[in-house]
Amino acid sequence: MTAAQADLAGPTKNNSESTEEPALDTPRVEDGAAIWRIARDSKTLDLNSSYSYLLWCRDFAATSIVARGAGGEPVGFVTGYIRPDRPDTLMIWQVAVDASQRGRGLAGKLLDGLDAKVRAAHGVSRLETTITPDNTASDRLFRSFARRHGAGVDREVLFPGEVFPEGGEHEPELLYTIGPLTD
């Protein structure tokens, strides 16, 4: 469930507005509204309530990351959590980049930054995410991450489309397991 399509598609007109590299940082509660807007504007993520993004920034800040623009505002994010039943596994929930920053490889930089942060603090050796079959950009993003980190990628159906409340209209969510991470 990532919004990598536009990030990998190429630069947008707004990219020329700022050449400064966004700074990677830990999300704060006050970032929740901006993160919600980035998710909404991605048009590819399953949008959660604004309340859930506020809670995420409070309760899962240690396993999430934001990219901040020149003014300190979030321009991209990755949310994740350590799986309770697999403490060596970081589950990536959502990845999104603001339209003004797409085409710069920011999604990959966010993933790499979060991986380094969480591995140092928690010793994880695997990363998981779910991707729908039509999301080729997210597939490329996570396969590229695996290559950079010397890891294999296993895929299996985690949630068939029929289990979603949309009555089979939702594509299946494929679980990508990346690991073991070596560098």
mmCIF file with all atom_site columns, C-alpha atoms in Angstrom, residues 4-151:
data_model
loop_
_atom_site.group_PDB
_atom_site.id
_atom_site.type_symbol
_atom_site.label_atom_id
_atom_site.label_alt_id
_atom_site.label_comp_id
_atom_site.label_asym_id
_atom_site.label_entity_id
_atom_site.label_seq_id
_atom_site.pdbx_PDB_ins_code
_atom_site.Cartn_x
_atom_site.Cartn_y
_atom_site.Cartn_z
_atom_site.occupancy
_atom_site.B_iso_or_equiv
_atom_site.pdbx_formal_charge
_atom_site.auth_seq_id
_atom_site.auth_comp_id
_atom_site.auth_asym_id
_atom_site.auth_atom_id
_atom_site.pdbx_PDB_model_num
ATOM 1   C CA . ALA A 1 4   ? 5.506  5.261   -5.001  1.00 0.00 ? 4   ALA A CA 1
ATOM 2   C CA . GLN A 1 5   ? 4.079  5.458   -8.529  1.00 0.00 ? 5   GLN A CA 1
ATOM 3   C CA . ALA A 1 6   ? 4.361  9.214   -8.840  1.00 0.00 ? 6   ALA A CA 1
ATOM 4   C CA . ASP A 1 7   ? 7.696  9.333   -7.036  1.00 0.00 ? 7   ASP A CA 1
ATOM 5   C CA . LEU A 1 8   ? 9.214  6.976   -9.593  1.00 0.00 ? 8   LEU A CA 1
ATOM 6   C CA . ALA A 1 9   ? 7.420  8.511   -12.577 1.00 0.00 ? 9   ALA A CA 1
ATOM 7   C CA . GLY A 1 10  ? 9.710  11.515  -12.860 1.00 0.00 ? 10  GLY A CA 1
ATOM 8   C CA . PRO A 1 11  ? 9.955  15.118  -11.772 1.00 0.00 ? 11  PRO A CA 1
ATOM 9   C CA . THR A 1 12  ? 6.915  17.352  -11.556 1.00 0.00 ? 12  THR A CA 1
ATOM 10  C CA . LYS A 1 13  ? 6.837  21.063  -12.357 1.00 0.00 ? 13  LYS A CA 1
ATOM 11  C CA . ASN A 1 14  ? 7.152  21.981  -8.689  1.00 0.00 ? 14  ASN A CA 1
ATOM 12  C CA . ASN A 1 15  ? 10.532 20.261  -8.311  1.00 0.00 ? 15  ASN A CA 1
ATOM 13  C CA . SER A 1 16  ? 12.337 23.330  -9.624  1.00 0.00 ? 16  SER A CA 1
ATOM 14  C CA . GLU A 1 17  ? 11.018 25.406  -6.716  1.00 0.00 ? 17  GLU A CA 1
ATOM 15  C CA . SER A 1 18  ? 13.503 23.935  -4.243  1.00 0.00 ? 18  SER A CA 1
ATOM 16  C CA . THR A 1 19  ? 16.744 22.123  -4.832  1.00 0.00 ? 19  THR A CA 1
ATOM 17  C CA . GLU A 1 20  ? 17.431 21.727  -1.124  1.00 0.00 ? 20  GLU A CA 1
ATOM 18  C CA . GLU A 1 21  ? 17.482 18.101  0.000   1.00 0.00 ? 21  GLU A CA 1
ATOM 19  C CA . PRO A 1 22  ? 14.689 17.369  2.507   1.00 0.00 ? 22  PRO A CA 1
ATOM 20  C CA . ALA A 1 23  ? 15.902 16.460  5.999   1.00 0.00 ? 23  ALA A CA 1
ATOM 21  C CA . LEU A 1 24  ? 14.894 13.084  7.459   1.00 0.00 ? 24  LEU A CA 1
ATOM 22  C CA . ASP A 1 25  ? 13.388 13.277  10.935  1.00 0.00 ? 25  ASP A CA 1
ATOM 23  C CA . THR A 1 26  ? 11.196 11.520  13.484  1.00 0.00 ? 26  THR A CA 1
ATOM 24  C CA . PRO A 1 27  ? 7.498  12.413  13.107  1.00 0.00 ? 27  PRO A CA 1
ATOM 25  C CA . ARG A 1 28  ? 5.784  14.467  15.810  1.00 0.00 ? 28  ARG A CA 1
ATOM 26  C CA . VAL A 1 29  ? 2.084  14.656  16.662  1.00 0.00 ? 29  VAL A CA 1
ATOM 27  C CA . GLU A 1 30  ? 1.845  18.050  14.973  1.00 0.00 ? 30  GLU A CA 1
ATOM 28  C CA . ASP A 1 31  ? 2.930  16.364  11.703  1.00 0.00 ? 31  ASP A CA 1
ATOM 29  C CA . GLY A 1 32  ? -0.159 14.138  11.661  1.00 0.00 ? 32  GLY A CA 1
ATOM 30  C CA . ALA A 1 33  ? -2.368 16.529  9.671   1.00 0.00 ? 33  ALA A CA 1
ATOM 31  C CA . ALA A 1 34  ? 0.292  17.096  6.991   1.00 0.00 ? 34  ALA A CA 1
ATOM 32  C CA . ILE A 1 35  ? 0.944  13.359  6.733   1.00 0.00 ? 35  ILE A CA 1
ATOM 33  C CA . TRP A 1 36  ? -2.794 12.752  6.341   1.00 0.00 ? 36  TRP A CA 1
ATOM 34  C CA . ARG A 1 37  ? -2.916 15.363  3.530   1.00 0.00 ? 37  ARG A CA 1
ATOM 35  C CA . ILE A 1 38  ? 0.071  13.786  1.738   1.00 0.00 ? 38  ILE A CA 1
ATOM 36  C CA . ALA A 1 39  ? -1.632 10.375  1.976   1.00 0.00 ? 39  ALA A CA 1
ATOM 37  C CA . ARG A 1 40  ? -4.935 11.829  0.712   1.00 0.00 ? 40  ARG A CA 1
ATOM 38  C CA . ASP A 1 41  ? -3.287 13.676  -2.159  1.00 0.00 ? 41  ASP A CA 1
ATOM 39  C CA . SER A 1 42  ? -1.353 10.576  -3.253  1.00 0.00 ? 42  SER A CA 1
ATOM 40  C CA . LYS A 1 43  ? -4.616 9.210   -4.668  1.00 0.00 ? 43  LYS A CA 1
ATOM 41  C CA . THR A 1 44  ? -3.161 5.693   -4.374  1.00 0.00 ? 44  THR A CA 1
ATOM 42  C CA . LEU A 1 45  ? -3.039 5.001   -0.639  1.00 0.00 ? 45  LEU A CA 1
ATOM 43  C CA . ASP A 1 46  ? -5.949 3.654   1.346   1.00 0.00 ? 46  ASP A CA 1
ATOM 44  C CA . LEU A 1 47  ? -6.669 6.821   3.332   1.00 0.00 ? 47  LEU A CA 1
ATOM 45  C CA . ASN A 1 48  ? -7.140 6.382   7.064   1.00 0.00 ? 48  ASN A CA 1
ATOM 46  C CA . SER A 1 49  ? -8.810 8.825   9.429   1.00 0.00 ? 49  SER A CA 1
ATOM 47  C CA . SER A 1 50  ? -6.885 11.966  10.337  1.00 0.00 ? 50  SER A CA 1
ATOM 48  C CA . TYR A 1 51  ? -7.067 10.758  13.940  1.00 0.00 ? 51  TYR A CA 1
ATOM 49  C CA . SER A 1 52  ? -5.154 7.586   13.050  1.00 0.00 ? 52  SER A CA 1
ATOM 50  C CA . TYR A 1 53  ? -2.270 9.618   11.595  1.00 0.00 ? 53  TYR A CA 1
ATOM 51  C CA . LEU A 1 54  ? -2.095 11.697  14.790  1.00 0.00 ? 54  LEU A CA 1
ATOM 52  C CA . LEU A 1 55  ? -1.976 8.505   16.856  1.00 0.00 ? 55  LEU A CA 1
ATOM 53  C CA . TRP A 1 56  ? 0.622  7.033   14.517  1.00 0.00 ? 56  TRP A CA 1
ATOM 54  C CA . CYS A 1 57  ? 2.878  10.059  15.033  1.00 0.00 ? 57  CYS A CA 1
ATOM 55  C CA . ARG A 1 58  ? 2.499  9.662   18.787  1.00 0.00 ? 58  ARG A CA 1
ATOM 56  C CA . ASP A 1 59  ? 2.647  5.887   19.242  1.00 0.00 ? 59  ASP A CA 1
ATOM 57  C CA . PHE A 1 60  ? 4.825  4.715   16.339  1.00 0.00 ? 60  PHE A CA 1
ATOM 58  C CA . ALA A 1 61  ? 7.193  7.658   15.840  1.00 0.00 ? 61  ALA A CA 1
ATOM 59  C CA . ALA A 1 62  ? 10.216 5.482   16.667  1.00 0.00 ? 62  ALA A CA 1
ATOM 60  C CA . THR A 1 63  ? 9.423  3.197   13.720  1.00 0.00 ? 63  THR A CA 1
ATOM 61  C CA . SER A 1 64  ? 8.355  5.896   11.255  1.00 0.00 ? 64  SER A CA 1
ATOM 62  C CA . ILE A 1 65  ? 10.123 8.752   9.461   1.00 0.00 ? 65  ILE A CA 1
ATOM 63  C CA . VAL A 1 66  ? 9.293  12.034  7.736   1.00 0.00 ? 66  VAL A CA 1
ATOM 64  C CA . ALA A 1 67  ? 11.157 14.145  5.208   1.00 0.00 ? 67  ALA A CA 1
ATOM 65  C CA . ARG A 1 68  ? 11.001 17.849  6.012   1.00 0.00 ? 68  ARG A CA 1
ATOM 66  C CA . GLY A 1 69  ? 11.092 20.595  3.421   1.00 0.00 ? 69  GLY A CA 1
ATOM 67  C CA . ALA A 1 70  ? 12.998 23.864  3.800   1.00 0.00 ? 70  ALA A CA 1
ATOM 68  C CA . GLY A 1 71  ? 10.302 25.277  6.103   1.00 0.00 ? 71  GLY A CA 1
ATOM 69  C CA . GLY A 1 72  ? 10.261 22.184  8.312   1.00 0.00 ? 72  GLY A CA 1
ATOM 70  C CA . GLU A 1 73  ? 6.943  20.880  6.970   1.00 0.00 ? 73  GLU A CA 1
ATOM 71  C CA . PRO A 1 74  ? 6.596  17.169  6.089   1.00 0.00 ? 74  PRO A CA 1
ATOM 72  C CA . VAL A 1 75  ? 7.001  16.502  2.353   1.00 0.00 ? 75  VAL A CA 1
ATOM 73  C CA . GLY A 1 76  ? 7.117  12.713  2.594   1.00 0.00 ? 76  GLY A CA 1
ATOM 74  C CA . PHE A 1 77  ? 6.745  9.922   5.106   1.00 0.00 ? 77  PHE A CA 1
ATOM 75  C CA . VAL A 1 78  ? 7.071  6.234   5.817   1.00 0.00 ? 78  VAL A CA 1
ATOM 76  C CA . THR A 1 79  ? 5.029  4.699   8.615   1.00 0.00 ? 79  THR A CA 1
ATOM 77  C CA . GLY A 1 80  ? 5.943  1.366   10.118  1.00 0.00 ? 80  GLY A CA 1
ATOM 78  C CA . TYR A 1 81  ? 5.886  -0.775  13.230  1.00 0.00 ? 81  TYR A CA 1
ATOM 79  C CA . ILE A 1 82  ? 7.728  -3.715  14.737  1.00 0.00 ? 82  ILE A CA 1
ATOM 80  C CA . ARG A 1 83  ? 5.556  -6.804  14.423  1.00 0.00 ? 83  ARG A CA 1
ATOM 81  C CA . PRO A 1 84  ? 4.575  -7.951  17.935  1.00 0.00 ? 84  PRO A CA 1
ATOM 82  C CA . ASP A 1 85  ? 4.869  -11.631 16.990  1.00 0.00 ? 85  ASP A CA 1
ATOM 83  C CA . ARG A 1 86  ? 8.128  -11.105 15.055  1.00 0.00 ? 86  ARG A CA 1
ATOM 84  C CA . PRO A 1 87  ? 10.351 -8.566  16.824  1.00 0.00 ? 87  PRO A CA 1
ATOM 85  C CA . ASP A 1 88  ? 12.986 -8.925  14.098  1.00 0.00 ? 88  ASP A CA 1
ATOM 86  C CA . THR A 1 89  ? 10.561 -7.594  11.446  1.00 0.00 ? 89  THR A CA 1
ATOM 87  C CA . LEU A 1 90  ? 9.674  -4.000  10.556  1.00 0.00 ? 90  LEU A CA 1
ATOM 88  C CA . MET A 1 91  ? 6.292  -3.788  8.810   1.00 0.00 ? 91  MET A CA 1
ATOM 89  C CA . ILE A 1 92  ? 6.032  -0.802  6.473   1.00 0.00 ? 92  ILE A CA 1
ATOM 90  C CA . TRP A 1 93  ? 2.464  0.451   6.507   1.00 0.00 ? 93  TRP A CA 1
ATOM 91  C CA . GLN A 1 94  ? 2.502  3.438   4.148   1.00 0.00 ? 94  GLN A CA 1
ATOM 92  C CA . VAL A 1 95  ? 4.972  5.370   1.975   1.00 0.00 ? 95  VAL A CA 1
ATOM 93  C CA . ALA A 1 96  ? 4.058  8.678   0.328   1.00 0.00 ? 96  ALA A CA 1
ATOM 94  C CA . VAL A 1 97  ? 5.830  11.721  -1.087  1.00 0.00 ? 97  VAL A CA 1
ATOM 95  C CA . ASP A 1 98  ? 4.299  15.152  -1.706  1.00 0.00 ? 98  ASP A CA 1
ATOM 96  C CA . ALA A 1 99  ? 3.826  16.037  -5.381  1.00 0.00 ? 99  ALA A CA 1
ATOM 97  C CA . SER A 1 100 ? 6.382  18.861  -5.045  1.00 0.00 ? 100 SER A CA 1
ATOM 98  C CA . GLN A 1 101 ? 9.123  16.340  -4.209  1.00 0.00 ? 101 GLN A CA 1
ATOM 99  C CA . ARG A 1 102 ? 8.363  13.458  -6.551  1.00 0.00 ? 102 ARG A CA 1
ATOM 100 C CA . GLY A 1 103 ? 10.892 12.147  -9.015  1.00 0.00 ? 103 GLY A CA 1
ATOM 101 C CA . ARG A 1 104 ? 13.866 12.782  -6.718  1.00 0.00 ? 104 ARG A CA 1
ATOM 102 C CA . GLY A 1 105 ? 14.176 9.306   -5.202  1.00 0.00 ? 105 GLY A CA 1
ATOM 103 C CA . LEU A 1 106 ? 12.856 10.544  -1.867  1.00 0.00 ? 106 LEU A CA 1
ATOM 104 C CA . ALA A 1 107 ? 10.789 7.407   -1.193  1.00 0.00 ? 107 ALA A CA 1
ATOM 105 C CA . GLY A 1 108 ? 13.947 5.279   -1.410  1.00 0.00 ? 108 GLY A CA 1
ATOM 106 C CA . LYS A 1 109 ? 15.866 7.692   0.830   1.00 0.00 ? 109 LYS A CA 1
ATOM 107 C CA . LEU A 1 110 ? 13.060 7.570   3.384   1.00 0.00 ? 110 LEU A CA 1
ATOM 108 C CA . LEU A 1 111 ? 13.084 3.757   3.366   1.00 0.00 ? 111 LEU A CA 1
ATOM 109 C CA . ASP A 1 112 ? 16.863 3.642   3.749   1.00 0.00 ? 112 ASP A CA 1
ATOM 110 C CA . GLY A 1 113 ? 16.757 6.201   6.565   1.00 0.00 ? 113 GLY A CA 1
ATOM 111 C CA . LEU A 1 114 ? 14.028 4.358   8.438   1.00 0.00 ? 114 LEU A CA 1
ATOM 112 C CA . ASP A 1 115 ? 15.798 1.037   7.966   1.00 0.00 ? 115 ASP A CA 1
ATOM 113 C CA . ALA A 1 116 ? 19.021 2.432   9.463   1.00 0.00 ? 116 ALA A CA 1
ATOM 114 C CA . LYS A 1 117 ? 17.153 4.054   12.363  1.00 0.00 ? 117 LYS A CA 1
ATOM 115 C CA . VAL A 1 118 ? 15.122 0.971   13.278  1.00 0.00 ? 118 VAL A CA 1
ATOM 116 C CA . ARG A 1 119 ? 17.917 -1.551  12.775  1.00 0.00 ? 119 ARG A CA 1
ATOM 117 C CA . ALA A 1 120 ? 20.184 0.460   15.085  1.00 0.00 ? 120 ALA A CA 1
ATOM 118 C CA . ALA A 1 121 ? 17.511 0.741   17.784  1.00 0.00 ? 121 ALA A CA 1
ATOM 119 C CA . HIS A 1 122 ? 15.729 -2.620  17.477  1.00 0.00 ? 122 HIS A CA 1
ATOM 120 C CA . GLY A 1 123 ? 18.032 -4.988  15.600  1.00 0.00 ? 123 GLY A CA 1
ATOM 121 C CA . VAL A 1 124 ? 15.496 -5.914  12.927  1.00 0.00 ? 124 VAL A CA 1
ATOM 122 C CA . SER A 1 125 ? 16.707 -8.144  10.115  1.00 0.00 ? 125 SER A CA 1
ATOM 123 C CA . ARG A 1 126 ? 13.606 -8.217  7.912   1.00 0.00 ? 126 ARG A CA 1
ATOM 124 C CA . LEU A 1 127 ? 11.212 -5.740  6.374   1.00 0.00 ? 127 LEU A CA 1
ATOM 125 C CA . GLU A 1 128 ? 7.635  -6.449  5.280   1.00 0.00 ? 128 GLU A CA 1
ATOM 126 C CA . THR A 1 129 ? 5.111  -4.462  3.305   1.00 0.00 ? 129 THR A CA 1
ATOM 127 C CA . THR A 1 130 ? 2.000  -5.139  1.265   1.00 0.00 ? 130 THR A CA 1
ATOM 128 C CA . ILE A 1 131 ? 1.571  -4.106  -2.353  1.00 0.00 ? 131 ILE A CA 1
ATOM 129 C CA . THR A 1 132 ? -1.329 -4.623  -4.737  1.00 0.00 ? 132 THR A CA 1
ATOM 130 C CA . PRO A 1 133 ? -0.518 -6.416  -8.028  1.00 0.00 ? 133 PRO A CA 1
ATOM 131 C CA . ASP A 1 134 ? -1.145 -3.278  -10.133 1.00 0.00 ? 134 ASP A CA 1
ATOM 132 C CA . ASN A 1 135 ? 1.316  -1.142  -8.144  1.00 0.00 ? 135 ASN A CA 1
ATOM 133 C CA . THR A 1 136 ? 4.426  -1.681  -10.249 1.00 0.00 ? 136 THR A CA 1
ATOM 134 C CA . ALA A 1 137 ? 6.142  1.450   -8.911  1.00 0.00 ? 137 ALA A CA 1
ATOM 135 C CA . SER A 1 138 ? 5.962  0.200   -5.321  1.00 0.00 ? 138 SER A CA 1
ATOM 136 C CA . ASP A 1 139 ? 7.166  -3.197  -6.484  1.00 0.00 ? 139 ASP A CA 1
ATOM 137 C CA . ARG A 1 140 ? 10.199 -1.475  -8.044  1.00 0.00 ? 140 ARG A CA 1
ATOM 138 C CA . LEU A 1 141 ? 10.763 0.669   -4.933  1.00 0.00 ? 141 LEU A CA 1
ATOM 139 C CA . PHE A 1 142 ? 10.904 -2.312  -2.579  1.00 0.00 ? 142 PHE A CA 1
ATOM 140 C CA . ARG A 1 143 ? 12.857 -4.570  -4.946  1.00 0.00 ? 143 ARG A CA 1
ATOM 141 C CA . SER A 1 144 ? 15.396 -1.774  -5.345  1.00 0.00 ? 144 SER A CA 1
ATOM 142 C CA . PHE A 1 145 ? 15.577 -1.448  -1.550  1.00 0.00 ? 145 PHE A CA 1
ATOM 143 C CA . ALA A 1 146 ? 16.232 -5.203  -1.302  1.00 0.00 ? 146 ALA A CA 1
ATOM 144 C CA . ARG A 1 147 ? 19.056 -5.003  -3.862  1.00 0.00 ? 147 ARG A CA 1
ATOM 145 C CA . ARG A 1 148 ? 20.697 -2.082  -2.044  1.00 0.00 ? 148 ARG A CA 1
ATOM 146 C CA . HIS A 1 149 ? 20.646 -4.092  1.176   1.00 0.00 ? 149 HIS A CA 1
ATOM 147 C CA . GLY A 1 150 ? 21.713 -7.461  -0.234  1.00 0.00 ? 150 GLY A CA 1
ATOM 148 C CA . ALA A 1 151 ? 18.400 -9.107  0.628   1.00 0.00 ? 151 ALA A CA 1
#
